[in-house]
mmCIF file of C-alpha atoms and ligand atoms in Angstrom:
data_model
loop_
_atom_site.group_PDB
_atom_site.id
_atom_site.type_symbol
_atom_site.label_atom_id
_atom_site.label_comp_id
_atom_site.label_asym_id
_atom_site.label_seq_id
_atom_site.Cartn_x
_atom_site.Cartn_y
_atom_site.Cartn_z
ATOM 1 C CA MET A 750 -4.907 21.280 -5.962
ATOM 2 C CA THR A 751 -8.395 21.680 -5.399
ATOM 3 C CA GLU A 752 -11.805 22.303 -7.334
ATOM 4 C CA PRO A 753 -14.327 24.754 -5.480
ATOM 5 C CA ASP A 754 -17.335 22.770 -6.605
ATOM 6 C CA CYS A 755 -15.747 19.513 -5.745
ATOM 7 C CA ILE A 756 -17.505 17.596 -2.939
ATOM 8 C CA PHE A 757 -14.522 15.632 -1.954
ATOM 9 C CA CYS A 758 -12.174 18.695 -2.048
ATOM 10 C CA LYS A 759 -14.748 20.260 0.242
ATOM 11 C CA ILE A 760 -14.419 17.320 2.392
ATOM 12 C CA LEU A 761 -10.560 17.474 2.315
ATOM 13 C CA ALA A 762 -10.849 21.174 3.422
ATOM 14 C CA GLY A 763 -13.054 20.408 6.199
ATOM 15 C CA GLU A 764 -15.855 22.162 4.773
ATOM 16 C CA VAL A 765 -18.078 19.158 4.635
ATOM 17 C CA PRO A 766 -17.978 16.479 7.210
ATOM 18 C CA CYS A 767 -17.045 12.909 6.752
ATOM 19 C CA PHE A 768 -16.446 9.821 9.052
ATOM 20 C CA LYS A 769 -12.669 9.543 8.537
ATOM 21 C CA LEU A 770 -11.282 6.180 8.713
ATOM 22 C CA TYR A 771 -7.578 6.761 7.586
ATOM 23 C CA GLU A 772 -5.392 9.555 6.343
ATOM 24 C CA ASP A 773 -1.651 9.922 4.896
ATOM 25 C CA ASP A 774 0.296 12.324 3.079
ATOM 26 C CA ARG A 775 -1.602 11.654 -0.111
ATOM 27 C CA THR A 776 -4.780 9.777 0.620
ATOM 28 C CA LEU A 777 -8.006 10.184 2.804
ATOM 29 C CA ALA A 778 -10.415 7.277 3.633
ATOM 30 C CA PHE A 779 -13.929 7.781 4.755
ATOM 31 C CA MET A 780 -17.428 6.159 4.968
ATOM 32 C CA ASP A 781 -19.748 6.158 1.767
ATOM 33 C CA ILE A 782 -22.911 8.239 2.791
ATOM 34 C CA ASN A 783 -24.890 5.776 0.366
ATOM 35 C CA PRO A 784 -23.490 2.518 1.325
ATOM 36 C CA PHE A 785 -24.486 -0.450 -0.932
ATOM 37 C CA ASN A 786 -23.603 -2.756 1.778
ATOM 38 C CA ASP A 787 -22.334 -2.010 5.355
ATOM 39 C CA GLY A 788 -18.628 -0.922 5.362
ATOM 40 C CA HIS A 789 -18.871 0.708 1.864
ATOM 41 C CA CYS A 790 -16.077 3.402 2.046
ATOM 42 C CA LEU A 791 -13.949 5.434 -0.220
ATOM 43 C CA ILE A 792 -10.180 6.125 -0.578
ATOM 44 C CA ILE A 793 -9.550 9.584 -2.326
ATOM 45 C CA THR A 794 -6.251 11.256 -3.218
ATOM 46 C CA LYS A 795 -5.813 14.505 -1.595
ATOM 47 C CA ALA A 796 -5.001 16.099 -4.800
ATOM 48 C CA HIS A 797 -7.991 16.609 -6.926
ATOM 49 C CA SER A 798 -8.038 14.884 -10.332
ATOM 50 C CA THR A 799 -11.091 13.996 -12.433
ATOM 51 C CA ASN A 800 -10.222 10.083 -12.535
ATOM 52 C CA LEU A 801 -7.623 7.525 -13.275
ATOM 53 C CA PHE A 802 -6.520 9.370 -16.622
ATOM 54 C CA ASP A 803 -5.179 12.499 -15.079
ATOM 55 C CA ALA A 804 -4.174 11.362 -11.415
ATOM 56 C CA ASP A 805 -0.498 11.737 -10.603
ATOM 57 C CA PRO A 806 0.991 8.167 -10.644
ATOM 58 C CA ALA A 807 2.676 8.864 -7.247
ATOM 59 C CA ASP A 808 -0.871 9.356 -5.532
ATOM 60 C CA LEU A 809 -2.232 6.510 -7.237
ATOM 61 C CA ALA A 810 0.862 4.275 -6.038
ATOM 62 C CA ALA A 811 -0.383 5.517 -2.398
ATOM 63 C CA VAL A 812 -4.080 4.620 -2.834
ATOM 64 C CA LEU A 813 -3.634 0.837 -3.081
ATOM 65 C CA PRO A 814 -1.675 0.319 0.186
ATOM 66 C CA ALA A 815 -4.024 2.745 1.875
ATOM 67 C CA ALA A 816 -7.027 0.615 0.580
ATOM 68 C CA GLN A 817 -5.648 -2.474 1.862
ATOM 69 C CA THR A 818 -5.182 -0.842 5.380
ATOM 70 C CA VAL A 819 -8.985 -0.075 5.185
ATOM 71 C CA ALA A 820 -9.969 -3.203 3.437
ATOM 72 C CA ARG A 821 -8.085 -5.157 6.141
ATOM 73 C CA ALA A 822 -9.974 -3.255 9.050
ATOM 74 C CA VAL A 823 -13.409 -3.708 7.031
ATOM 75 C CA GLU A 824 -12.722 -7.341 6.763
ATOM 76 C CA ALA A 825 -11.806 -7.582 10.347
ATOM 77 C CA ALA A 826 -14.848 -5.683 11.954
ATOM 78 C CA LEU A 827 -17.434 -6.631 9.515
ATOM 79 C CA GLU A 828 -16.446 -10.106 7.942
ATOM 80 C CA PRO A 829 -18.255 -9.635 4.597
ATOM 81 C CA GLU A 830 -18.221 -12.720 2.421
ATOM 82 C CA GLY A 831 -16.120 -10.659 -0.228
ATOM 83 C CA ILE A 832 -14.819 -7.119 -0.893
ATOM 84 C CA ASN A 833 -14.475 -5.444 -4.390
ATOM 85 C CA LEU A 834 -12.332 -2.594 -5.147
ATOM 86 C CA ILE A 835 -14.184 -0.289 -7.629
ATOM 87 C CA GLN A 836 -12.982 2.713 -9.462
ATOM 88 C CA ALA A 837 -15.123 4.376 -12.115
ATOM 89 C CA ASN A 838 -14.062 6.636 -15.025
ATOM 90 C CA GLY A 839 -16.716 8.340 -16.767
ATOM 91 C CA PRO A 840 -20.484 8.245 -16.717
ATOM 92 C CA ALA A 841 -20.984 4.892 -18.284
ATOM 93 C CA ALA A 842 -18.482 3.412 -15.823
ATOM 94 C CA GLY A 843 -20.794 4.696 -12.979
ATOM 95 C CA GLN A 844 -18.679 7.745 -11.988
ATOM 96 C CA THR A 845 -20.864 10.344 -10.279
ATOM 97 C CA VAL A 846 -18.157 12.208 -8.265
ATOM 98 C CA PHE A 847 -15.438 13.706 -10.613
ATOM 99 C CA HIS A 848 -12.508 13.370 -8.003
ATOM 100 C CA TYR A 849 -10.466 10.124 -8.039
ATOM 101 C CA HIS A 850 -11.810 7.571 -5.584
ATOM 102 C CA VAL A 851 -11.576 3.946 -5.170
ATOM 103 C CA HIS A 852 -14.481 2.148 -3.486
ATOM 104 C CA ILE A 853 -13.973 -0.465 -0.771
ATOM 105 C CA PHE A 854 -17.260 -2.249 -1.566
ATOM 106 C CA PRO A 855 -18.162 -5.054 0.838
ATOM 107 C CA ARG A 856 -20.116 -8.066 -0.662
ATOM 108 C CA GLN A 857 -22.352 -10.675 0.493
ATOM 109 C CA LEU A 858 -23.397 -13.504 -1.696
ATOM 110 C CA ASN A 859 -26.525 -12.860 -3.690
ATOM 111 C CA ASP A 860 -26.418 -9.259 -2.825
ATOM 112 C CA MET A 861 -27.317 -8.293 -6.630
ATOM 113 C CA ALA A 862 -24.814 -5.807 -6.979
ATOM 114 C CA LEU A 863 -25.123 -5.108 -10.930
ATOM 115 C CA LEU A 864 -21.288 -4.925 -11.438
ATOM 116 C CA ASN A 865 -21.127 -8.645 -12.002
ATOM 117 C CA TRP A 866 -21.193 -9.920 -15.318
ATOM 118 C CA GLY A 867 -21.574 -13.372 -16.721
ATOM 119 C CA HIS A 868 -18.437 -15.020 -18.660
ATOM 120 C CA ARG A 869 -19.246 -15.720 -22.454
ATOM 121 C CA PRO A 870 -16.712 -17.166 -24.588
ATOM 122 C CA GLY A 871 -14.792 -14.393 -26.408
ATOM 123 C CA ASP A 872 -14.336 -14.208 -30.255
ATOM 124 C CA MET A 873 -10.523 -14.529 -30.166
ATOM 125 C CA ALA A 874 -9.994 -12.563 -33.476
ATOM 126 C CA ARG A 875 -11.940 -9.576 -32.012
ATOM 127 C CA VAL A 876 -9.826 -9.764 -28.789
ATOM 128 C CA GLU A 877 -6.699 -9.889 -30.832
ATOM 129 C CA ALA A 878 -7.657 -7.029 -33.074
ATOM 130 C CA THR A 879 -8.638 -4.867 -29.807
ATOM 131 C CA TYR A 880 -5.381 -5.939 -28.134
ATOM 132 C CA LYS A 881 -3.522 -4.517 -31.287
ATOM 133 C CA LYS A 882 -5.285 -1.234 -31.190
ATOM 134 C CA ILE A 883 -4.624 -0.812 -27.345
ATOM 135 C CA LEU A 884 -0.992 -1.970 -27.815
ATOM 136 C CA ALA A 885 -0.560 0.675 -30.462
ATOM 137 C CA ALA A 886 -1.930 3.398 -27.941
ATOM 138 C CA MET A 887 0.357 2.279 -25.169
ATOM 139 C CA ALA A 888 2.757 4.987 -24.475
HETATM 140 P P1 5GP B 1469 -18.748 7.143 -7.976
HETATM 141 O O1 5GP B 1469 -20.231 6.943 -8.216
HETATM 142 O O2 5GP B 1469 -18.254 8.433 -8.411
HETATM 143 O O3 5GP B 1469 -17.901 5.830 -8.253
HETATM 144 O O4 5GP B 1469 -18.762 7.183 -6.341
HETATM 145 C C1 5GP B 1469 -19.105 8.538 -5.725
HETATM 146 C C2 5GP B 1469 -19.574 7.923 -4.189
HETATM 147 O O5 5GP B 1469 -19.427 9.051 -3.671
HETATM 148 C C3 5GP B 1469 -20.890 7.565 -4.272
HETATM 149 O O6 5GP B 1469 -20.882 6.120 -3.745
HETATM 150 C C4 5GP B 1469 -21.595 8.396 -3.194
HETATM 151 O O7 5GP B 1469 -22.497 7.784 -2.296
HETATM 152 C C5 5GP B 1469 -20.380 9.236 -2.572
HETATM 153 N N1 5GP B 1469 -20.640 10.323 -2.083
HETATM 154 C C6 5GP B 1469 -21.148 11.337 -2.814
HETATM 155 N N2 5GP B 1469 -21.318 12.553 -1.951
HETATM 156 C C7 5GP B 1469 -20.696 12.284 -0.804
HETATM 157 C C8 5GP B 1469 -20.355 12.944 0.378
HETATM 158 O O8 5GP B 1469 -20.886 14.230 0.572
HETATM 159 N N3 5GP B 1469 -19.969 12.257 1.261
HETATM 160 C C9 5GP B 1469 -19.679 10.831 1.234
HETATM 161 N N4 5GP B 1469 -18.970 10.651 2.536
HETATM 162 N N5 5GP B 1469 -19.773 10.281 0.186
HETATM 163 C C10 5GP B 1469 -20.278 10.841 -0.970
HETATM 164 ZN ZN1 ZN B 1470 -11.881 17.394 -5.678
#
């Protein structure tokens, strides 16, 4: 499945170039053109889906081993001080390309990436109430 206006579908179709790192039946990995740190790259599913919510579970199952392969190479080549896997669903989560993808996001200490948040003690009554809502919605 492809979407005509989707930039990642165009990359998959070879209509837009990329620095390809890895490919298998279900996934493709390439360098991000706006890297936050050196080595920032993306794993995408070959099938178009908007994000986690509508992706095929079999495609999702292929993404993590692909991410491991690429992350190991990034780790070996660049020796960052850490690597996050980041996957955004919806604008408030920072999603800007609406084709499922995971960022391999190399980190350096004090690189000031804004995805970090501090730990504050939770209100356990609120945690429990939220837990019950999610549990009730679980298929
Ligand atoms: P999101 O913000 O949706 O989590 O991540 C989308 C990512 O795709 C961004 O980091 C952005 O730099 C990257 N990106 C957008 N357009 C292109 C493109 O044409 N080629 C490549 N290689 N990366 C892109
Ligand atoms: Zn797409």
